[in-house]
Amino acid sequence: MTERYVYCNGRAHEGTMSVSTNKQLSSQAAMKPQSVTNRHMNWLIHGLYTRKHFEQCKKLIDRQLSICYDKQYLYYMKGLILREENNSTEAVHCFQQAIALNKNELENYKELAKTLYSMGKFRNALEVFLKAETLLERPDHEIYHHIGEMYYKNFGQPKAGVGEAKEYLKQAVTCGKHVESYKILAEIYIEEGDSIKAIEMIENCLQITQDDVSLMTQIGILYLKINEYQRAFEKLLDATATDSKHTSALLALGSILQSKNDIDGALNKYKRISNLTDESSEVWSNIGLCFFKKQKFIAAISCLRKATWVSPLNFNALYNLGLVLVTAQQYVSAFQTLAAAISLRPEHAECYMLLGTCLRHLNDPGNAYLSLEKSTMLPDAVKNPLIYLNFALYCYEVGKSDQSVLYLSNFLDMTQHITVHREYLKMADRLNGALTVAAGGQIHAPAAPDTGGHTGGLDRTEKDHRMQDETVVNMCSGGLADARNEGAVEEDGSDGDLP
């Protein structure tokens, strides 16, 4: 027997309690339900997960699962941990278990879809995100963003596409400022040719991530496309101030300076580019054009050959090399280079004009005539009046005065809408005088403007005073054809290629 003090009504009484009675009380305590305390373990599981104590968290979850309390939440948390541990397959299984236990819980569907997305199962992920959308009680950025992104990447139904993607992404950005949604919207607007809207989206991105060099460069190039040169220059300067070695920003800045005839400034920007990867062909091409403007033909040819060696299918580099070779009177090499360029873009009018010049000097007047004639028949010819002037000069040279009169008239009509260098108008005036003597008629040319600049065509120098030698053969580095910049920034007429 064991002596005990029993308290009754506030008094202590000495009494006895049997061992059997003690055991009975212990047994009753052991049989007491544990769910009352177990239901308070969710907070501990969440705390361990947020502190990334994953092993302890998984052990606690497994213990709780054996007690069979709130399995939906436990499977959900275990799925999150397994996904963090890159065990996506098991994570998917856990989320599916959670959905089976509660088909109306939005978070289960959302995390399952995100896991499928990370595994590259985009179509399955899209289906789950669309199911989650039906359970929404209030707007959710993640669901709208992922649905929009997968529609944009064409993982949806055939009827869904860019239009559907844009609508979902617009809903996503209304839920809050999120960089990825703005970026994809900017890409969509760029594809649609709406540079203004694309700039607006990137400006919103830069309000969130102010030091993103890639975005600064991208918006700088977009400003160039809408001829906002000052803003473009400022954005690109900001990009290089943040990252002084950023290749695309330096290339774009150099291109702007090159278009403004600041050749030394452009070369200084190109010199700072240290990591030449995909853009190396454009860099070498632009450096070659800088040397071309400085009348350093050997250096220009070397750089442009480097550009074509790095990227043999780079049309801009081939065209520029052909132009320099024609100017340097290396007609055989120029013919081979221009033939390669024409094989890439058979509708490029200026290539045929230069090719005709090569053939003329290679004593093939028949093919030279055909090449120059074809240059006037292509759609690009309306962008460059000099194509018509060159053919008019060649027709006069080979004795076809009637055709010369016709194409000279075309040139003069185009000069009413497109500004050209006054030297070309002087050249046209001399041709007009020669045709007057030959045919007894006259074509009235407009007075030569006082400006020394130009906006269209190819500049030339007069190496002698014979009119037939004032064709494309004598092109100098004062300016380059705008059509050369197709695929870069054609609208601004810059002399440098952009990424």
XYZ file of C-alpha atoms in Angstrom:
499
model
C 0.000 0.000 0.000
C 1.179 3.504 -0.827
C 0.328 6.488 1.337
C -1.236 9.460 -0.449
C -2.634 12.803 0.645
C -6.050 13.323 -0.887
C -7.409 16.884 -1.130
C -11.148 17.155 -0.598
C -12.993 20.440 -0.260
C -9.765 22.307 0.276
C -8.536 20.011 3.031
C -5.771 17.515 3.062
C -6.650 14.047 4.193
C -4.278 11.226 4.630
C -5.383 8.193 2.755
C -4.294 5.287 0.614
C -4.442 4.459 -3.114
C -3.897 1.056 -4.551
C -1.373 0.309 -7.296
C -4.189 -1.057 -9.453
C -6.021 2.249 -9.235
C -2.853 4.085 -10.408
C -2.509 1.769 -13.385
C -6.135 2.319 -14.343
C -5.671 6.079 -14.390
C -2.538 5.723 -16.533
C -4.410 3.508 -18.961
C -7.202 6.070 -19.303
C -4.668 8.790 -20.019
C -3.092 6.650 -22.749
C -6.466 6.113 -24.397
C -7.159 9.844 -24.564
C -7.619 11.005 -28.247
C -4.491 12.667 -29.690
C -6.281 14.642 -32.441
C -6.789 17.553 -30.105
C -3.062 18.196 -29.991
C -2.257 16.896 -33.496
C -4.478 19.451 -35.141
C -2.119 22.123 -33.902
C 0.864 20.689 -35.840
C 0.068 22.500 -39.093
C 1.660 25.676 -37.829
C 4.838 23.785 -36.996
C 4.899 22.133 -40.429
C 4.517 25.526 -42.062
C 7.263 27.021 -39.878
C 9.697 24.210 -40.708
C 8.921 24.571 -44.425
C 9.479 28.321 -44.498
C 12.807 27.860 -42.672
C 13.693 25.144 -45.236
C 14.102 22.452 -42.590
C 12.778 19.977 -45.103
C 13.922 16.714 -43.495
C 12.332 17.528 -40.145
C 9.222 18.759 -41.922
C 8.860 15.552 -43.950
C 9.249 13.390 -40.828
C 6.554 15.373 -39.056
C 4.260 15.138 -42.097
C 4.735 11.359 -42.336
C 3.916 11.014 -38.643
C 0.821 13.132 -39.044
C -0.308 11.117 -42.068
C -0.224 7.963 -39.947
C -2.663 9.620 -37.554
C -4.987 10.387 -40.486
C -5.666 14.019 -39.643
C -6.050 16.740 -42.342
C -4.372 14.690 -45.058
C -5.181 17.238 -47.778
C -2.964 19.889 -46.195
C -0.242 17.353 -45.412
C -0.062 16.088 -49.006
C -0.045 19.677 -50.229
C 2.928 20.605 -48.027
C 4.785 17.412 -48.879
C 4.338 18.185 -52.581
C 5.863 21.625 -52.097
C 8.886 20.122 -50.335
C 9.395 17.432 -52.975
C 9.261 20.044 -55.715
C 11.885 22.107 -53.897
C 14.037 18.953 -53.792
C 13.612 18.507 -57.587
C 11.547 15.371 -57.098
C 8.774 16.597 -59.379
C 7.259 13.192 -60.126
C 6.543 12.469 -56.451
C 5.407 16.059 -55.977
C 2.805 15.610 -58.730
C 1.569 12.459 -56.976
C 1.197 14.348 -53.684
C -0.731 17.211 -55.279
C -3.011 14.716 -57.014
C -3.670 13.079 -53.638
C -4.527 16.473 -52.175
C -6.937 17.195 -55.053
C -8.608 13.795 -54.559
C -9.266 14.743 -50.929
C -10.529 18.255 -51.738
C -11.585 18.993 -55.305
C -12.520 22.586 -54.563
C -9.193 23.818 -53.167
C -7.655 26.243 -55.702
C -4.080 26.055 -54.349
C -3.872 22.297 -54.995
C -4.612 22.782 -58.695
C -2.308 25.772 -58.988
C 0.693 24.031 -57.442
C 0.075 20.893 -59.506
C 0.010 23.003 -62.685
C 3.207 24.848 -61.713
C 4.928 21.518 -61.099
C 3.826 20.148 -64.472
C 5.059 23.394 -66.076
C 8.483 22.982 -64.465
C 8.623 19.425 -65.869
C 7.979 20.727 -69.391
C 4.500 19.182 -69.619
C 2.980 22.398 -70.874
C -0.260 21.087 -72.318
C -1.081 19.189 -69.122
C -0.153 22.251 -67.084
C -2.430 24.433 -69.203
C -5.369 22.093 -68.634
C -4.862 22.254 -64.879
C -4.468 26.049 -64.902
C -7.721 26.365 -66.855
C -9.428 24.155 -64.249
C -7.981 26.365 -61.496
C -9.351 29.431 -63.292
C -12.886 28.054 -62.911
C -12.390 27.957 -59.115
C -11.198 31.559 -58.845
C -13.067 33.766 -56.418
C -10.794 36.750 -57.081
C -8.213 37.565 -59.817
C -4.943 35.627 -59.586
C -1.832 36.855 -61.397
C -0.028 33.511 -61.570
C -2.918 31.689 -63.201
C -3.539 34.437 -65.766
C 0.166 34.779 -66.522
C 0.804 31.078 -67.087
C -2.289 30.634 -69.253
C -1.283 33.668 -71.328
C 2.309 32.498 -71.645
C 1.309 29.018 -72.806
C -1.207 30.386 -75.280
C 1.572 32.636 -76.611
C 3.830 29.600 -76.994
C 1.012 27.852 -78.844
C 0.379 25.064 -76.321
C -3.364 25.641 -76.237
C -6.234 24.627 -78.450
C -6.038 25.544 -82.163
C -8.552 28.366 -81.661
C -6.355 29.989 -78.998
C -3.344 32.040 -80.023
C -1.673 35.399 -79.627
C -4.989 37.212 -79.190
C -6.027 34.981 -76.289
C -2.527 35.224 -74.825
C -2.631 39.008 -74.906
C -5.979 39.148 -73.115
C -4.825 36.848 -70.310
C -1.558 38.752 -69.896
C -3.451 42.044 -69.718
C -5.544 40.554 -66.915
C -2.312 39.434 -65.218
C -0.795 42.926 -65.179
C -4.004 44.402 -63.801
C -3.493 42.206 -60.722
C -0.158 43.890 -60.029
C 3.134 44.863 -61.617
C 4.965 41.697 -62.675
C 8.023 41.825 -64.925
C 7.528 38.551 -66.806
C 3.995 39.447 -67.890
C 5.141 42.831 -69.182
C 8.040 41.199 -71.041
C 5.825 38.752 -72.913
C 3.352 41.518 -73.744
C 6.259 43.567 -75.125
C 7.306 40.616 -77.316
C 3.758 40.306 -78.651
C 3.577 44.006 -79.502
C 6.988 43.855 -81.201
C 5.776 40.959 -83.358
C 2.680 42.980 -84.225
C 4.854 45.959 -85.173
C 3.437 48.170 -82.426
C 6.660 49.700 -81.094
C 4.802 52.326 -79.041
C 2.936 49.707 -76.991
C 6.089 47.592 -76.671
C 7.949 50.615 -75.287
C 5.132 51.203 -72.790
C 5.396 47.614 -71.525
C 9.193 47.798 -71.157
C 8.928 51.150 -69.380
C 6.647 49.423 -66.853
C 9.281 46.704 -66.448
C 11.997 49.278 -65.817
C 9.921 50.806 -63.030
C 10.170 47.453 -61.265
C 13.721 46.426 -62.236
C 15.605 49.631 -62.878
C 19.003 48.001 -63.484
C 18.004 45.490 -66.172
C 20.566 46.162 -68.921
C 18.847 43.919 -71.482
C 15.598 45.851 -71.110
C 17.401 49.196 -71.398
C 19.046 48.016 -74.607
C 15.804 46.648 -76.019
C 13.896 49.849 -75.355
C 16.759 51.872 -76.828
C 16.508 49.933 -80.087
C 12.720 50.352 -80.087
C 13.132 54.111 -79.711
C 15.429 53.993 -82.746
C 12.693 52.292 -84.753
C 10.310 55.180 -84.086
C 13.087 57.721 -84.790
C 13.375 58.901 -81.179
C 17.166 59.151 -81.369
C 17.725 61.201 -78.232
C 15.726 58.853 -76.022
C 17.395 55.859 -77.629
C 20.811 57.338 -76.951
C 19.903 58.054 -73.304
C 18.623 54.525 -72.678
C 21.662 52.955 -74.287
C 23.982 55.202 -72.287
C 22.168 54.091 -69.117
C 22.702 50.474 -70.162
C 26.447 50.947 -70.689
C 26.692 52.889 -67.418
C 25.234 49.856 -65.642
C 27.283 47.310 -67.605
C 30.188 48.835 -69.520
C 30.801 45.567 -71.417
C 27.249 44.842 -72.568
C 27.648 43.792 -76.203
C 24.226 44.711 -77.594
C 24.177 48.153 -75.952
C 27.665 49.014 -77.219
C 26.807 47.768 -80.704
C 23.634 49.873 -80.790
C 25.435 52.966 -79.469
C 28.204 52.522 -82.002
C 25.613 52.203 -84.755
C 23.967 55.487 -83.745
C 27.293 57.321 -83.647
C 28.230 55.778 -86.983
C 25.001 57.000 -88.571
C 25.843 60.502 -87.313
C 29.303 60.282 -88.943
C 31.056 60.179 -85.571
C 33.371 57.441 -86.813
C 35.954 57.709 -84.044
C 33.220 57.612 -81.388
C 31.689 54.527 -83.010
C 35.054 52.757 -83.202
C 35.615 53.544 -79.531
C 32.328 51.806 -78.641
C 33.120 48.773 -80.776
C 36.587 48.552 -79.229
C 35.009 48.105 -75.773
C 33.091 45.000 -76.858
C 34.997 42.127 -75.277
C 32.683 39.154 -75.659
C 31.936 38.663 -79.345
C 29.452 35.816 -79.719
C 26.380 35.937 -81.929
C 26.823 39.645 -82.705
C 30.469 39.367 -83.775
C 29.616 39.380 -87.486
C 27.647 42.635 -87.142
C 30.436 44.206 -85.097
C 33.086 43.380 -87.695
C 30.765 44.579 -90.450
C 30.225 47.918 -88.710
C 33.937 48.330 -88.003
C 34.589 47.681 -91.684
C 32.124 50.424 -92.631
C 33.877 52.824 -90.245
C 37.187 52.234 -92.008
C 35.373 52.565 -95.337
C 34.201 56.061 -94.378
C 37.757 56.911 -93.362
C 38.871 55.828 -96.875
C 40.954 52.987 -95.406
C 39.893 50.364 -97.922
C 42.359 47.615 -96.992
C 41.329 47.715 -93.328
C 37.664 47.872 -94.347
C 37.974 44.839 -96.611
C 39.820 42.892 -93.897
C 37.101 43.576 -91.308
C 34.282 42.765 -93.703
C 35.949 39.513 -94.762
C 36.174 38.656 -91.066
C 32.441 39.342 -90.768
C 31.615 37.043 -93.683
C 33.948 34.365 -92.315
C 32.187 34.440 -88.935
C 28.739 34.350 -90.592
C 28.825 33.346 -94.283
C 25.054 33.870 -94.602
C 25.054 37.419 -93.232
C 23.576 39.405 -96.121
C 24.533 42.816 -94.696
C 28.180 41.825 -94.393
C 28.235 40.411 -97.947
C 26.569 43.498 -99.390
C 28.902 45.875 -97.555
C 31.950 43.876 -98.649
C 30.747 43.971 -102.258
C 30.255 47.738 -102.025
C 33.779 48.302 -100.675
C 35.325 45.993 -103.278
C 33.552 47.873 -106.086
C 34.816 51.180 -104.688
C 38.338 49.717 -104.431
C 37.994 48.578 -108.091
C 38.453 44.898 -107.194
C 35.721 43.882 -109.600
C 36.293 40.128 -109.754
C 36.113 39.749 -105.961
C 33.181 42.149 -105.856
C 31.322 40.074 -108.474
C 31.749 36.870 -106.437
C 30.666 38.551 -103.211
C 27.618 40.236 -104.737
C 26.554 37.007 -106.435
C 26.572 35.347 -103.002
C 24.518 38.228 -101.576
C 21.980 37.962 -104.408
C 21.599 34.239 -103.736
C 20.440 35.181 -100.223
C 18.151 38.043 -101.315
C 17.317 37.734 -105.000
C 14.942 40.733 -104.856
C 17.520 43.249 -103.619
C 17.745 45.956 -106.267
C 20.998 47.592 -105.186
C 22.877 44.288 -105.374
C 21.961 44.052 -109.063
C 23.028 47.670 -109.589
C 26.452 46.942 -108.099
C 26.685 43.662 -109.994
C 25.976 45.481 -113.236
C 28.799 47.883 -112.436
C 31.190 44.967 -111.938
C 30.150 43.388 -115.239
C 30.596 46.699 -117.031
C 34.201 46.876 -115.903
C 34.749 43.189 -116.628
C 33.917 43.879 -120.290
C 30.574 42.087 -120.299
C 28.258 44.875 -121.530
C 25.359 42.555 -122.333
C 25.042 41.094 -118.849
C 25.852 44.485 -117.325
C 22.851 45.936 -119.148
C 20.593 43.074 -118.035
C 21.700 43.406 -114.425
C 21.194 47.174 -114.322
C 17.838 46.839 -116.057
C 16.678 44.224 -113.551
C 17.676 46.520 -110.669
C 15.117 49.057 -111.927
C 12.372 46.415 -112.157
C 12.535 45.178 -108.564
C 10.277 46.603 -105.809
C 13.250 47.991 -103.840
C 14.125 50.318 -106.717
C 11.527 52.873 -105.630
C 13.523 53.436 -102.421
C 16.664 54.597 -104.196
C 16.560 57.104 -107.106
C 20.201 56.401 -107.940
C 19.250 53.015 -109.363
C 17.412 54.860 -112.146
C 20.192 57.413 -112.588
C 22.840 54.703 -112.930
C 20.806 52.851 -115.551
C 20.139 56.117 -117.410
C 23.880 56.822 -117.493
C 24.667 53.326 -118.733
C 21.969 53.481 -121.406
C 23.490 56.724 -122.657
C 26.935 55.098 -122.610
C 25.817 52.175 -124.798
C 23.894 54.439 -127.173
C 20.300 53.815 -125.997
C 19.283 57.442 -125.654
C 15.529 56.829 -125.575
C 15.816 54.571 -122.542
C 18.247 56.999 -120.956
C 15.658 59.794 -121.296
C 12.961 57.580 -119.722
C 14.991 56.554 -116.676
C 16.411 60.033 -116.190
C 12.811 61.271 -116.030
C 12.060 58.623 -113.390
C 15.064 59.783 -111.368
C 14.019 63.429 -111.538
C 10.441 62.582 -110.531
C 11.697 60.690 -107.469
C 13.918 63.582 -106.410
C 10.767 65.624 -105.854
C 9.955 63.319 -102.903
C 13.337 61.929 -101.835
C 16.270 64.198 -100.987
C 19.540 63.290 -102.703
C 22.992 64.823 -102.735
C 23.333 67.830 -104.998
C 26.183 66.143 -106.858
C 23.705 63.630 -108.228
C 21.497 66.440 -109.498
C 24.518 68.002 -111.171
C 25.263 64.647 -112.738
C 21.660 64.403 -113.965
C 21.910 67.934 -115.341
C 25.016 67.038 -117.350
C 23.298 63.925 -118.678
C 20.305 66.053 -119.593
C 22.589 68.376 -121.538
C 24.194 65.472 -123.363
C 20.798 64.011 -124.250
C 19.656 67.431 -125.451
C 22.521 67.553 -127.895
C 21.892 63.961 -128.991
C 18.099 64.046 -129.309
C 17.214 67.722 -129.681
C 14.892 67.629 -126.628
C 15.439 68.634 -123.055
C 14.405 67.320 -119.671
C 14.279 70.093 -117.104
C 16.103 69.134 -113.929
C 15.335 70.896 -110.645
C 17.874 73.286 -109.198
C 20.518 71.680 -107.010
C 19.829 72.248 -103.311
C 22.353 74.052 -101.138
C 22.437 71.357 -98.482
C 25.464 69.181 -98.418
C 23.679 66.254 -96.779
C 21.550 63.506 -98.212
C 19.080 60.962 -97.002
C 18.854 58.357 -99.727
C 21.073 56.333 -101.978
C 24.790 55.768 -102.303
C 27.382 58.549 -102.285
C 30.010 58.722 -104.974
C 33.164 60.672 -105.717
C 34.141 61.955 -109.119
C 37.559 60.447 -109.780
C 37.453 61.964 -113.257
C 35.078 64.218 -115.171
C 33.792 61.736 -117.722
C 30.079 61.217 -117.230
C 30.129 57.501 -117.946
C 32.604 57.009 -115.104
C 30.337 58.816 -112.643
C 28.297 55.667 -112.096
C 28.224 53.438 -109.081
C 31.834 52.511 -109.741
C 33.015 55.594 -107.888
C 30.941 55.220 -104.737
C 32.698 56.579 -101.673
C 32.069 56.120 -97.996
C 29.986 59.245 -97.461
C 26.776 57.259 -97.077
C 25.383 53.762 -97.511
C 22.115 52.453 -98.832
C 19.278 52.238 -96.344
C 18.262 48.873 -97.758
C 21.462 47.419 -96.393
C 20.066 47.710 -92.899
C 17.110 45.395 -93.401
C 16.876 43.080 -90.453
C 18.489 45.753 -88.297
C 16.914 49.227 -87.950
C 15.913 50.110 -91.472
C 13.677 53.021 -90.558
C 16.387 55.248 -89.187
C 18.754 54.861 -92.133
C 21.704 54.275 -89.829
C 24.996 53.077 -91.199
C 25.545 50.460 -88.565
C 23.822 47.169 -87.977
C 21.904 46.650 -84.774
C 21.391 43.382 -82.922
